[in-house]
mmCIF file of C-alpha atoms in Angstrom:
data_model
loop_
_atom_site.group_PDB
_atom_site.id
_atom_site.type_symbol
_atom_site.label_atom_id
_atom_site.label_comp_id
_atom_site.label_asym_id
_atom_site.label_seq_id
_atom_site.Cartn_x
_atom_site.Cartn_y
_atom_site.Cartn_z
ATOM 1 C CA MET A 28 128.280 242.047 107.227
ATOM 2 C CA ALA A 29 132.115 242.683 107.293
ATOM 3 C CA MET A 30 133.146 243.441 110.484
ATOM 4 C CA SER A 31 136.413 245.120 111.965
ATOM 5 C CA GLU A 32 136.509 242.882 115.069
ATOM 6 C CA SER A 33 140.185 243.188 114.849
ATOM 7 C CA ASP A 34 140.007 246.876 115.695
ATOM 8 C CA THR A 35 140.656 247.210 119.123
ATOM 9 C CA ARG A 36 138.842 250.547 119.434
ATOM 10 C CA ILE A 37 135.585 249.155 118.571
ATOM 11 C CA LYS A 38 136.108 246.178 121.007
ATOM 12 C CA ALA A 39 136.723 249.037 123.930
ATOM 13 C CA TYR A 40 133.748 250.875 122.680
ATOM 14 C CA PHE A 41 131.275 248.187 123.215
ATOM 15 C CA SER A 42 132.993 246.514 126.212
ATOM 16 C CA GLU A 43 133.465 249.830 128.388
ATOM 17 C CA PRO A 44 131.482 249.546 131.197
ATOM 18 C CA LYS A 45 129.656 253.095 130.139
ATOM 19 C CA PRO A 46 125.979 253.934 129.901
ATOM 20 C CA TRP A 47 123.647 252.527 127.143
ATOM 21 C CA ARG A 48 125.861 249.283 126.609
ATOM 22 C CA ALA A 49 123.438 247.030 126.174
ATOM 23 C CA GLU A 50 121.216 249.651 124.210
ATOM 24 C CA LEU A 51 124.340 249.896 121.694
ATOM 25 C CA ALA A 52 125.042 246.327 121.553
ATOM 26 C CA THR A 53 121.379 245.912 120.455
ATOM 27 C CA LEU A 54 121.636 248.324 117.884
ATOM 28 C CA ARG A 55 125.009 246.896 117.045
ATOM 29 C CA ALA A 56 123.218 243.243 116.534
ATOM 30 C CA ILE A 57 120.385 245.144 114.232
ATOM 31 C CA LEU A 58 123.292 246.512 112.208
ATOM 32 C CA ARG A 59 125.225 243.232 111.854
ATOM 33 C CA ASP A 60 122.157 242.019 110.065
ATOM 34 C CA THR A 61 122.856 244.269 106.998
ATOM 35 C CA PRO A 62 125.316 244.549 104.121
ATOM 36 C CA LEU A 63 127.308 247.508 106.129
ATOM 37 C CA THR A 64 130.839 247.279 107.243
ATOM 38 C CA GLU A 65 131.713 248.394 110.352
ATOM 39 C CA GLU A 66 134.271 250.859 110.999
ATOM 40 C CA PHE A 67 135.822 253.481 113.945
ATOM 41 C CA LYS A 68 135.250 257.005 113.020
ATOM 42 C CA TRP A 69 135.304 259.992 114.907
ATOM 43 C CA ARG A 70 135.279 257.794 118.221
ATOM 44 C CA SER A 71 132.223 255.907 117.639
ATOM 45 C CA PRO A 72 131.460 252.899 115.239
ATOM 46 C CA CYS A 73 130.203 253.627 111.811
ATOM 47 C CA TYR A 74 128.380 251.215 109.479
ATOM 48 C CA CYS A 75 129.527 252.224 105.375
ATOM 49 C CA PHE A 76 128.348 250.893 102.115
ATOM 50 C CA GLU A 77 131.005 250.740 99.701
ATOM 51 C CA ASN A 78 133.057 253.065 101.508
ATOM 52 C CA ALA A 79 130.279 255.638 101.839
ATOM 53 C CA ASN A 80 129.223 256.246 105.438
ATOM 54 C CA ILE A 81 125.772 255.479 106.114
ATOM 55 C CA VAL A 82 124.977 255.444 109.901
ATOM 56 C CA THR A 83 126.995 255.669 113.043
ATOM 57 C CA LEU A 84 126.067 255.110 116.886
ATOM 58 C CA TRP A 85 126.382 257.371 119.396
ATOM 59 C CA ARG A 86 126.660 257.327 123.157
ATOM 60 C CA LEU A 87 125.573 260.649 124.258
ATOM 61 C CA LYS A 88 124.520 261.941 127.968
ATOM 62 C CA ASP A 89 121.044 261.150 128.181
ATOM 63 C CA CYS A 90 120.660 258.534 125.571
ATOM 64 C CA CYS A 91 122.095 256.594 122.992
ATOM 65 C CA ALA A 92 121.299 257.312 118.969
ATOM 66 C CA LEU A 93 121.618 255.827 115.794
ATOM 67 C CA GLY A 94 122.577 258.548 113.330
ATOM 68 C CA PHE A 95 122.186 258.454 109.715
ATOM 69 C CA PHE A 96 124.408 260.664 107.599
ATOM 70 C CA LYS A 97 122.087 261.508 104.856
ATOM 71 C CA GLY A 98 118.854 261.234 107.106
ATOM 72 C CA VAL A 99 117.549 264.408 105.717
ATOM 73 C CA LEU A 100 116.706 262.288 102.668
ATOM 74 C CA LEU A 101 114.736 259.664 104.497
ATOM 75 C CA GLU A 102 110.857 259.489 104.029
ATOM 76 C CA ASP A 103 110.754 259.201 107.883
ATOM 77 C CA ARG A 104 107.261 257.636 107.345
ATOM 78 C CA GLU A 105 107.360 256.879 111.490
ATOM 79 C CA GLY A 106 108.275 260.262 112.636
ATOM 80 C CA ILE A 107 111.353 259.180 114.426
ATOM 81 C CA LEU A 108 114.070 261.382 112.984
ATOM 82 C CA ILE A 109 115.360 264.472 114.588
ATOM 83 C CA ALA A 110 118.381 266.707 113.556
ATOM 84 C CA PRO A 111 121.356 266.258 115.976
ATOM 85 C CA GLY A 112 121.860 270.141 116.000
ATOM 86 C CA GLU A 113 120.149 273.260 114.786
ATOM 87 C CA ASN A 114 122.597 273.475 112.096
ATOM 88 C CA SER A 115 122.383 269.888 110.897
ATOM 89 C CA GLN A 116 121.628 269.863 107.425
ATOM 90 C CA SER A 117 121.948 266.395 106.350
ATOM 91 C CA MET A 118 122.411 264.135 109.623
ATOM 92 C CA ARG A 119 119.280 262.795 111.362
ATOM 93 C CA LYS A 120 119.459 260.947 114.308
ATOM 94 C CA VAL A 121 116.969 258.299 116.525
ATOM 95 C CA GLU A 122 117.349 258.782 120.018
ATOM 96 C CA PHE A 123 116.901 255.853 122.543
ATOM 97 C CA THR A 124 116.793 255.688 126.287
ATOM 98 C CA GLY A 125 115.772 251.922 126.542
ATOM 99 C CA LEU A 126 115.899 248.554 124.968
ATOM 100 C CA ALA A 127 112.317 248.411 124.602
ATOM 101 C CA GLU A 128 112.383 251.231 122.292
ATOM 102 C CA ILE A 129 114.946 249.673 120.259
ATOM 103 C CA THR A 130 113.215 246.096 120.239
ATOM 104 C CA GLY A 131 110.144 247.807 119.340
ATOM 105 C CA LEU A 132 111.422 249.652 116.278
ATOM 106 C CA GLU A 133 113.884 246.884 114.920
ATOM 107 C CA THR A 134 111.768 246.585 111.892
ATOM 108 C CA VAL A 135 111.393 250.266 111.272
ATOM 109 C CA LEU A 136 115.074 250.629 111.549
ATOM 110 C CA LYS A 137 115.964 247.977 109.045
ATOM 111 C CA ASP A 138 113.728 249.414 106.621
ATOM 112 C CA TYR A 139 115.198 252.988 107.055
ATOM 113 C CA ILE A 140 118.895 251.259 106.947
ATOM 114 C CA GLY A 141 117.818 249.555 104.007
ATOM 115 C CA GLU A 142 116.430 252.862 102.289
ATOM 116 C CA ALA A 143 119.831 254.623 103.241
ATOM 117 C CA ILE A 144 121.939 252.062 101.634
ATOM 118 C CA GLU A 145 119.456 252.325 98.269
ATOM 119 C CA LEU A 146 120.148 255.908 98.393
ATOM 120 C CA GLU A 147 123.617 255.263 98.585
ATOM 121 C CA LYS A 148 123.346 253.157 95.650
ATOM 122 C CA ALA A 149 121.332 255.556 93.616
ATOM 123 C CA GLY A 150 123.959 258.367 94.288
ATOM 124 C CA LEU A 151 121.488 260.595 95.920
ATOM 125 C CA LYS A 152 122.908 263.777 97.371
ATOM 126 C CA VAL A 153 122.177 266.155 100.035
ATOM 127 C CA SER A 154 121.741 269.819 98.656
ATOM 128 C CA PHE A 155 123.738 271.977 101.196
ATOM 129 C CA SER A 156 122.651 275.393 101.704
ATOM 130 C CA LYS A 157 125.001 277.842 100.220
ATOM 131 C CA HIS A 158 124.272 280.528 102.960
ATOM 132 C CA ALA A 159 127.484 280.710 104.664
ATOM 133 C CA PRO A 160 127.606 281.647 108.479
ATOM 134 C CA GLU A 161 129.374 285.366 109.034
ATOM 135 C CA PHE A 162 132.952 285.200 110.076
ATOM 136 C CA PRO A 163 133.225 286.817 113.482
ATOM 137 C CA GLY A 164 135.755 289.742 113.378
ATOM 138 C CA GLU A 165 138.443 287.909 115.238
ATOM 139 C CA LEU A 166 138.693 285.093 112.492
ATOM 140 C CA ILE A 167 138.862 287.972 109.802
ATOM 141 C CA ASP A 168 141.588 289.558 112.102
ATOM 142 C CA ARG A 169 143.747 286.591 112.141
ATOM 143 C CA LEU A 170 143.113 285.571 108.682
ATOM 144 C CA ASP A 171 144.381 289.108 107.405
ATOM 145 C CA GLU A 172 147.326 288.983 110.163
ATOM 146 C CA ASP A 173 148.627 285.252 109.551
ATOM 147 C CA PRO A 174 148.840 284.421 105.719
ATOM 148 C CA GLU A 175 150.037 280.988 106.794
ATOM 149 C CA PHE A 176 146.444 280.446 108.692
ATOM 150 C CA ARG A 177 144.382 281.738 106.092
ATOM 151 C CA THR A 178 146.107 279.202 103.432
ATOM 152 C CA ALA A 179 145.296 276.446 106.073
ATOM 153 C CA PHE A 180 141.720 277.717 106.877
ATOM 154 C CA GLU A 181 140.767 278.781 102.802
ATOM 155 C CA ALA A 182 141.966 274.319 102.342
ATOM 156 C CA LEU A 183 139.746 272.958 104.618
ATOM 157 C CA THR A 184 136.420 271.503 103.166
ATOM 158 C CA PRO A 185 133.425 273.848 103.335
ATOM 159 C CA GLY A 186 131.774 271.733 105.803
ATOM 160 C CA ARG A 187 134.924 271.800 108.207
ATOM 161 C CA GLN A 188 135.312 275.648 107.769
ATOM 162 C CA ARG A 189 131.285 276.202 108.772
ATOM 163 C CA GLY A 190 132.038 273.925 112.053
ATOM 164 C CA TYR A 191 135.049 276.127 113.512
ATOM 165 C CA VAL A 192 133.085 279.796 112.242
ATOM 166 C CA LEU A 193 130.049 278.477 114.239
ATOM 167 C CA HIS A 194 132.555 277.410 117.263
ATOM 168 C CA PHE A 195 134.099 280.653 117.117
ATOM 169 C CA SER A 196 130.788 282.502 116.757
ATOM 170 C CA GLN A 197 128.851 280.975 119.397
ATOM 171 C CA ALA A 198 131.158 282.578 122.099
ATOM 172 C CA LYS A 199 129.648 285.683 123.455
ATOM 173 C CA GLN A 200 132.914 287.817 124.398
ATOM 174 C CA SER A 201 135.698 288.907 121.915
ATOM 175 C CA ALA A 202 138.173 287.473 124.247
ATOM 176 C CA THR A 203 136.564 284.035 124.184
ATOM 177 C CA ARG A 204 136.266 283.969 120.198
ATOM 178 C CA ILE A 205 139.958 284.948 120.182
ATOM 179 C CA SER A 206 141.152 282.263 122.677
ATOM 180 C CA ARG A 207 139.202 279.524 120.611
ATOM 181 C CA ILE A 208 140.657 280.841 117.567
ATOM 182 C CA ALA A 209 144.106 280.633 119.062
ATOM 183 C CA LYS A 210 143.240 276.879 120.424
ATOM 184 C CA CYS A 211 141.960 275.435 117.356
ATOM 185 C CA ALA A 212 144.886 276.952 115.199
ATOM 186 C CA PRO A 213 147.223 274.177 115.457
ATOM 187 C CA ARG A 214 144.429 272.000 114.094
ATOM 188 C CA ILE A 215 143.581 274.149 111.538
ATOM 189 C CA LEU A 216 147.275 274.110 110.163
ATOM 190 C CA GLU A 217 147.281 270.491 109.789
ATOM 191 C CA GLY A 218 144.183 270.449 107.793
ATOM 192 C CA LYS A 219 142.187 269.017 110.288
ATOM 193 C CA GLY A 220 138.336 269.546 111.502
ATOM 194 C CA LEU A 221 137.130 270.775 114.901
ATOM 195 C CA HIS A 222 135.741 266.991 115.433
ATOM 196 C CA ASP A 223 138.525 265.078 113.465
ATOM 197 C CA ARG A 224 140.836 262.792 115.154
#
């Protein structure tokens, strides 16, 4: 595996005395035994095949996880993949709360990683739902009032637009939605998604 050992962010990620350190190191060792390259994206190690994102590692509050970017396309013969959120169309993850779970699934994980690489080689794509979430009125108002903001928002990828719309819509009160839009406006004007660095 081609590794980005010189990337201090990757070194820090695996050496920080934070939860799931041993579990993430074990998952990393499994990934080292594949043809994937290691990069650092979205504040986590990301494993790629010919510049395409295949899997990522996550340190979560209650567990750590191995996330497959096109996980919805995997056969999931063992029934271990779950969607990270109710709006996840492509990503699927496997959660772990102990080393024994990881070592017990090592062969299965390698098979899933191999299948994910083969899907990428075959050029398979995820069919995303064309149903766009409804824009909250506060966002429509901002788009109508601010042409620069509208241009920047419309220039975002559909996925980034969707992420913002969902984030804004989840607020129950209008004042909170307005506040969220104002807080995110500088990122939108920079062409960044909600979770981009």
